[in-house]
Short mmCIF file of C-alpha atoms and ligand atoms in Angstrom, two decimals:
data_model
loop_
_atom_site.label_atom_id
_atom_site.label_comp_id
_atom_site.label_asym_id
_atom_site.label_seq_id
_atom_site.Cartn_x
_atom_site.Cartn_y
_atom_site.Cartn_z
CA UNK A 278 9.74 -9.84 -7.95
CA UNK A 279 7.78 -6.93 -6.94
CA UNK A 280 6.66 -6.24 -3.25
CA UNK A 281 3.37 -9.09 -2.34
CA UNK A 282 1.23 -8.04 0.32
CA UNK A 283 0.79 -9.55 3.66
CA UNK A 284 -2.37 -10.98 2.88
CA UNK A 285 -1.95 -13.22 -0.04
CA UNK A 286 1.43 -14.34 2.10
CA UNK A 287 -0.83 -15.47 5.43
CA UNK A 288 -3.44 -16.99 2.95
CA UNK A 289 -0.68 -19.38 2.06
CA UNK A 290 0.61 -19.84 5.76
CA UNK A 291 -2.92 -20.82 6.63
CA UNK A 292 -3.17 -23.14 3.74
CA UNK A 293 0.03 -25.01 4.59
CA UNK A 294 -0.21 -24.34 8.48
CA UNK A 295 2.85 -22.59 9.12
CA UNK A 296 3.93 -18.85 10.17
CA UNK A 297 5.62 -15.70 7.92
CA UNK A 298 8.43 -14.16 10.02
CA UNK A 299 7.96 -10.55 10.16
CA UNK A 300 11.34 -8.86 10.45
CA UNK A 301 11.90 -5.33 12.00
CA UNK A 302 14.04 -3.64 9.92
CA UNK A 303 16.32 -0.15 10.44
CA UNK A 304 18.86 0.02 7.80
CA UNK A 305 20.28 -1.17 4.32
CA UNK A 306 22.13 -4.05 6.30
CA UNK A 307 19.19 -5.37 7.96
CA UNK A 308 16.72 -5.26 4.96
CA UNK A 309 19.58 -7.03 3.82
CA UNK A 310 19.87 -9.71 5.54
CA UNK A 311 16.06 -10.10 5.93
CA UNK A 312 15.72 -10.80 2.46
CA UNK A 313 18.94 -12.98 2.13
CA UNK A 314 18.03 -15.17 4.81
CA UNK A 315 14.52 -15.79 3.21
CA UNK A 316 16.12 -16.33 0.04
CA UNK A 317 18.47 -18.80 1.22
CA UNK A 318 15.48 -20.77 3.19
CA UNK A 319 13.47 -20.35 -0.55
CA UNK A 320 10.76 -18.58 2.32
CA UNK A 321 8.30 -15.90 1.91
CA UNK A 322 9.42 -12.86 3.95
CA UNK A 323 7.90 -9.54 5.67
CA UNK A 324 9.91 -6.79 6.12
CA UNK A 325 8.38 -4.62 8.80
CA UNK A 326 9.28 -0.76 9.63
CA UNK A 327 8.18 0.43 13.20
CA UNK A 328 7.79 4.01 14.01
CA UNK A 329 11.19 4.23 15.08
CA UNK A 330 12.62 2.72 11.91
CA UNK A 331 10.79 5.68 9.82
CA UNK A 332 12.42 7.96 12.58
CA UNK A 333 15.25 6.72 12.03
CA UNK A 334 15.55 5.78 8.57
CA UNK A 335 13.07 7.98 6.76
CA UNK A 336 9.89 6.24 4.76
CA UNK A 337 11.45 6.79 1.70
CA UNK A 338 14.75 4.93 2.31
CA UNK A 339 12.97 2.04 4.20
CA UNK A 340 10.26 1.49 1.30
CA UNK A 341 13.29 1.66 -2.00
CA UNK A 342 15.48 -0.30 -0.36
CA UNK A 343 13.39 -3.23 0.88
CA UNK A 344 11.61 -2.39 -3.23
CA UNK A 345 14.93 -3.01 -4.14
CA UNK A 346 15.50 -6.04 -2.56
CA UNK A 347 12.29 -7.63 -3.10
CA UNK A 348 12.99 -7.29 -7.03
CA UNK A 349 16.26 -8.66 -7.07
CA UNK A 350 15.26 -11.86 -5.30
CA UNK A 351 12.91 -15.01 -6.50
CA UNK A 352 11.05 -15.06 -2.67
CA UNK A 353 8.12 -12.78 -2.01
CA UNK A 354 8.78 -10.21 0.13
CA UNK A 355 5.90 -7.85 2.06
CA UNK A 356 6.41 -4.30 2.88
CA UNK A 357 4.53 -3.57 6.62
CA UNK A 358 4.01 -0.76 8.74
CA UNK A 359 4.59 -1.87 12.26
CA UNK A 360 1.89 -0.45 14.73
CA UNK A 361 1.30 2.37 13.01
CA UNK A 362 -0.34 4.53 15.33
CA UNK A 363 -1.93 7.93 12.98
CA UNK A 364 -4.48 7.66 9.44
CA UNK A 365 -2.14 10.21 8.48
CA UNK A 366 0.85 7.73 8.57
CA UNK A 367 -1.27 5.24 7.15
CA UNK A 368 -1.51 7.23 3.99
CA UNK A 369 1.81 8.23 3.82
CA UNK A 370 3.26 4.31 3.63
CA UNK A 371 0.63 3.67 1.64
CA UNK A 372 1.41 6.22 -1.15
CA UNK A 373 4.73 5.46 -0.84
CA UNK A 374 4.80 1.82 -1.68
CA UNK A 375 3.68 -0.17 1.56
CA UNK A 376 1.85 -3.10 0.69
CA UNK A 377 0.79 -4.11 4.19
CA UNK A 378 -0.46 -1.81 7.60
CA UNK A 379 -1.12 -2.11 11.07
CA UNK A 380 -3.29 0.21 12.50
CA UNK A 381 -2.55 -0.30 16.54
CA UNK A 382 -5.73 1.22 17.60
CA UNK A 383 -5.44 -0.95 20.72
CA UNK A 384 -5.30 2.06 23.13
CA UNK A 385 -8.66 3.32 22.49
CA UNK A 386 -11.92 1.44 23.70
CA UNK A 387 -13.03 -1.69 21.70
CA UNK A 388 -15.83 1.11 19.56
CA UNK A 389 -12.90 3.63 18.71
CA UNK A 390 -10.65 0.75 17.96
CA UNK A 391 -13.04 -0.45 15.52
CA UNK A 392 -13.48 2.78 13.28
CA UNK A 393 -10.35 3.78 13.60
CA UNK A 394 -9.56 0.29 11.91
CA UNK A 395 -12.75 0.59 9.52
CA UNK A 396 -11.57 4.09 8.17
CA UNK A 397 -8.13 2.61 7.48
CA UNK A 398 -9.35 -0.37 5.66
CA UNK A 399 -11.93 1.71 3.43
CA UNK A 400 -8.23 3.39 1.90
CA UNK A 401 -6.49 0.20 1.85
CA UNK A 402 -8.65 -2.11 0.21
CA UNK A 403 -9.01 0.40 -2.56
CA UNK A 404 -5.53 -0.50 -3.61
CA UNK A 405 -5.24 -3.60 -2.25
CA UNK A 406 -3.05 -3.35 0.96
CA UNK A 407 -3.85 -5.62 3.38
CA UNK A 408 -4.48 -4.64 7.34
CA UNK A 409 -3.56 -5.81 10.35
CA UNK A 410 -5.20 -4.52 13.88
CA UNK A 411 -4.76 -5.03 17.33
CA UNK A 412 -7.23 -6.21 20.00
CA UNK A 413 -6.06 -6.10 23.85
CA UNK A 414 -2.87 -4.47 24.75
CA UNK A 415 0.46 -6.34 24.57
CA UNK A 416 3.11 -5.15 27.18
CA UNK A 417 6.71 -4.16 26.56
CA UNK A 418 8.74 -1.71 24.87
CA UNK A 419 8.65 -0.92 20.98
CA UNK A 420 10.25 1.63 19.91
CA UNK A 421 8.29 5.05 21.01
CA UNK A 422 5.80 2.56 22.29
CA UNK A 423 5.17 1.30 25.65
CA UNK A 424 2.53 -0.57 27.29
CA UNK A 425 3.50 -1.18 31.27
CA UNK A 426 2.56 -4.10 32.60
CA UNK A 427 -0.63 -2.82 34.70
CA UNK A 428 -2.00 -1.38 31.45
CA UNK A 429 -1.44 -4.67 29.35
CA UNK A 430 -4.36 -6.50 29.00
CA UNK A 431 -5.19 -10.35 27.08
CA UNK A 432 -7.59 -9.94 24.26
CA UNK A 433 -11.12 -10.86 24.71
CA UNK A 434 -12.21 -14.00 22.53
CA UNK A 435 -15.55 -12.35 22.42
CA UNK A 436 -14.48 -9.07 21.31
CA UNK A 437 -11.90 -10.94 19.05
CA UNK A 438 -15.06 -12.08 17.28
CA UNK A 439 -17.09 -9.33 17.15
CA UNK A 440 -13.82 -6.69 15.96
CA UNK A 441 -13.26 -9.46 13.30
CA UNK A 442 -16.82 -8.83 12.24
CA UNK A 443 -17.32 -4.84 12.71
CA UNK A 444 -14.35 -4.72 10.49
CA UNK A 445 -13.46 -6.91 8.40
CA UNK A 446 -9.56 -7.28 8.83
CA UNK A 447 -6.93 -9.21 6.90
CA UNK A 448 -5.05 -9.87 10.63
CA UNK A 449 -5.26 -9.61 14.07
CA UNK A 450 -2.61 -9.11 16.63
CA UNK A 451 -3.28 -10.82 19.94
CA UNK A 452 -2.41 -10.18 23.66
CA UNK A 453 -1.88 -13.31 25.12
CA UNK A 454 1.25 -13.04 27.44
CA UNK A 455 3.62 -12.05 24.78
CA UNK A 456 5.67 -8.34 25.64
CA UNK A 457 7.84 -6.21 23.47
CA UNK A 458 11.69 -6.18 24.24
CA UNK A 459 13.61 -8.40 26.37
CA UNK A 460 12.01 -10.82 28.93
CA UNK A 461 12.34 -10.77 32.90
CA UNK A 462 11.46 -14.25 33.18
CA UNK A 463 9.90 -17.18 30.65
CA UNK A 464 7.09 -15.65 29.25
CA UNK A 465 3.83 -17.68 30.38
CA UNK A 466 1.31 -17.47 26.78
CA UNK A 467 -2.17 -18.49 27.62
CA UNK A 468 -2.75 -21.00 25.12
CA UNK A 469 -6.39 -21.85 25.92
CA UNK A 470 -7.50 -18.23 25.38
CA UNK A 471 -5.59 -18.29 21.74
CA UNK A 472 -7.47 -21.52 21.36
CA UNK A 473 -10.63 -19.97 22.06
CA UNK A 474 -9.57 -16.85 19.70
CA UNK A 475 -8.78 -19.12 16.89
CA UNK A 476 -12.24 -21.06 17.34
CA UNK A 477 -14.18 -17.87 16.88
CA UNK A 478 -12.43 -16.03 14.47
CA UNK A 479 -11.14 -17.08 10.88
CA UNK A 480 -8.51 -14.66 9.73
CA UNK A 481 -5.19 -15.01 10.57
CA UNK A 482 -3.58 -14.28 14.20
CA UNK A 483 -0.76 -12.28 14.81
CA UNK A 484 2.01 -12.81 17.38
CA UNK A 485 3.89 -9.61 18.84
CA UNK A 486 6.61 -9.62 21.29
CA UNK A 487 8.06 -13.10 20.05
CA UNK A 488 11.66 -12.66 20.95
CA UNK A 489 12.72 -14.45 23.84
CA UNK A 490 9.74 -17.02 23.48
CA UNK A 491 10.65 -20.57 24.08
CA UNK A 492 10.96 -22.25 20.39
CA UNK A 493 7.62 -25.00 21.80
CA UNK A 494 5.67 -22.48 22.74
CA UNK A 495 6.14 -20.52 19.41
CA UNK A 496 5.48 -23.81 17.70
CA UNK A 497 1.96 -24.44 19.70
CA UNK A 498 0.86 -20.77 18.78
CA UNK A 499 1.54 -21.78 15.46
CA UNK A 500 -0.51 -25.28 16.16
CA UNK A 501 -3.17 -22.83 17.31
CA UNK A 502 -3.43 -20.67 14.55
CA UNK A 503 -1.03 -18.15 14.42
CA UNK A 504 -0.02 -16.92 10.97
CA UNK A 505 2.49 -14.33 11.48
CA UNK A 506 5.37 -13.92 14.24
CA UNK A 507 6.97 -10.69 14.48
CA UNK A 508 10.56 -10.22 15.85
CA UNK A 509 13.20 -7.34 16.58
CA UNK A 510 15.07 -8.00 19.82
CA UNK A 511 16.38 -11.11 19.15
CA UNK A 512 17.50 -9.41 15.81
CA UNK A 513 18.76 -5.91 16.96
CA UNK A 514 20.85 -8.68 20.19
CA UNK A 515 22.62 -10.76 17.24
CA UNK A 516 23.26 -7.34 15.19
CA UNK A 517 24.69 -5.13 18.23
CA UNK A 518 26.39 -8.29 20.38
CA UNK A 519 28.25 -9.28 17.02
CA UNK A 520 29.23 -5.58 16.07
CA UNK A 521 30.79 -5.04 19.74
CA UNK A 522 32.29 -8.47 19.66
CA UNK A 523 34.37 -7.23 16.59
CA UNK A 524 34.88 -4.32 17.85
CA UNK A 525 36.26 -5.16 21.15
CA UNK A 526 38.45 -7.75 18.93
CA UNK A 527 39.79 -5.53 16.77
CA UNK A 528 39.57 -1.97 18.46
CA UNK A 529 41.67 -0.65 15.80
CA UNK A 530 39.13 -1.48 13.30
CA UNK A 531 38.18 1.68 11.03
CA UNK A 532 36.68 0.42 8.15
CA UNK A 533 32.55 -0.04 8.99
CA UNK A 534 32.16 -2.50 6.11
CA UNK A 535 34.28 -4.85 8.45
CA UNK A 536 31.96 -3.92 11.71
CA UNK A 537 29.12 -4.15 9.98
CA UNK A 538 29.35 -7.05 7.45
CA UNK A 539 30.19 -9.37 10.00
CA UNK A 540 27.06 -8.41 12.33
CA UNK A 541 24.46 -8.54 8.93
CA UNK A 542 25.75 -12.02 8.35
CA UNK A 543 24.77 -12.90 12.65
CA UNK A 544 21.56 -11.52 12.08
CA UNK A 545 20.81 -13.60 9.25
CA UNK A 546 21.75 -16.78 11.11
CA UNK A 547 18.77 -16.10 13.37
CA UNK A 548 16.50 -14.94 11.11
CA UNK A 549 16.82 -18.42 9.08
CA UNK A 550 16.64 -19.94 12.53
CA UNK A 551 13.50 -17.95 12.99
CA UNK A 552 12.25 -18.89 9.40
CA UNK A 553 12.91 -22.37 10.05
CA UNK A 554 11.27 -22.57 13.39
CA UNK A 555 7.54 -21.03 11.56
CA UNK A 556 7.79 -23.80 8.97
CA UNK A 557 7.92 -21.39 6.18
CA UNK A 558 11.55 -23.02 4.52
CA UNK A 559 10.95 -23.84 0.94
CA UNK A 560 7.37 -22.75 1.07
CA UNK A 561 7.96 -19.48 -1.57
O1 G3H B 672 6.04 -5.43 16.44
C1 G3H B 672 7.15 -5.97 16.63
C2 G3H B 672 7.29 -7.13 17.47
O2 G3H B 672 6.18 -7.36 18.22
C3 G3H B 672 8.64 -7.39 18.02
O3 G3H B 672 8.71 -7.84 19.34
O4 G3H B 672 11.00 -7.07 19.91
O5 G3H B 672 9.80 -8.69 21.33
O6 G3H B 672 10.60 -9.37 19.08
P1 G3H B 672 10.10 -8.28 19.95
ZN1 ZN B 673 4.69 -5.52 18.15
#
């Protein structure tokens, strides 16, 4: 079926209480096995691009392939831009095919923030691609991106609220103890300030940084009201690990297809791990 956007996919998370994995994605084999793992858990999917991917990649390969894919399966699949960081870039996905965008205007102060979000939505809604912001700064690595740990900072509950009202947004990403890349320790999520988010706003919240979190404390987010979880370590660890695995097995091993195959097919064990974990099996 044709690309759905992120928005009609949360409205049904937040009917049935569950989360939509959103999948970083680099390359034909990990579209891949995004979509074939949500096709074999009958699940909705996202298939996110970062700014790396579209480094990488190019917008144009990322946006026909995962096209491609979406219409040659039965599950909806959602085409996001991962903390996109420009307008500019904004347009660009969106002319291209994007059907979902995050404008991560969490660097700026909580005013800029908001009309840096506002100015996005006004082009969005026009043609119905739904928005995602972020309020508070999550830590970690992502890609070009990178938040240290003394610039981090948890979201607000009160500014939650009154960004949710100044704009308007389909989704909010949250800072509440989550980082990008892999953890040091556990990571510690304050789960009474995502309580307090979820009781003053009503749009779905996003999860960042979600690799490496314990499988409970995913599972209470999602108790507390988070709609989407968004992963890429844990996906680019089963790719890579699998790929060197073979490779150290077989170091006379020429033939990609045979390097590559093997690690697509690893991937997709944890993303329908992943899948299975938000509740979203069966739900497309
Ligand atoms: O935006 C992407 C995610 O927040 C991914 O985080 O690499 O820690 O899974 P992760
Ligand atoms: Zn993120």
């Amino acid at each position: 079926m044709p690309l759905v956007t992120v928005k009609e996919l949360l409205e049904g998370a937040e009917r049935g209480k569950y989360a939509i994995g959103a999948f970083n994605c680099n390359n034909m084999e990990i579209i891949q096995a995004i979509v074939q793992a949500a096709e074999e858990e009958n699940s909705p999917v996202i298939v996110q691009a970062s700014q790396g991917a579209i480094k990488y990649a190019g917008l144009e390969y990322i946006t026909m392939l995962t096209k491609l894919a979406a219409e040659q399966t039965k599950v909806p699949v959602a085409l996001h831009l991962d903390h996109g960081t420009s307008f500019e870039q904004i347009v660009r996905c969106i002319r291209h095919g994007f059907t979902s965008v995050m404008i991560d205007g969490s660097s700026y102060p909580l005013a800029e923030n908001i009309a840096l979000t506002n100015k996005v939505i006004e082009v969005a809604r026009a043609i119905g691609v739904s928005v995602e912001a972020e309020l508070g700064k999550i830590g970690g690595t992502e890609d070009d991106i990178t938040v240290t740990e003394r610039e981090a900072t948890f979201t607000d509950p009160l500014e939650a609220k009154q960004f949710v009202e100044a704009t308007g947004v389909d989704a909010i990403a949250v800072a509440i103890g989550t980082a990008h890349g892999i953890y040091k320790g556990e990571p510690k999520l304050d789960f009474e300030r995502l309580k307090k988010i979820s009781s003053l706003i009503d749009i779905p919240i996003v999860l960042h940084g979600s690799s490496g979190v314990p499988d409970e404390a995913i599972k209470r987010a999602i108790d507390l009201g988070v709609r989407k979880v968004n992963i890429d370590t844990n996906l680019r660890e089963a790719f890579v690990n699998k790929a060197r695995q073979v490779m150290e097995e077989k170091p006379k091993e020429i033939d990609p297809r045979k390097i590559l195959g093997p690690a697509k097919d690893e991937m997709k064990e944890v993303i329908k791990e992943k899948i299975r974990l938000f509740g979203s099996s069966g739900k497309a």
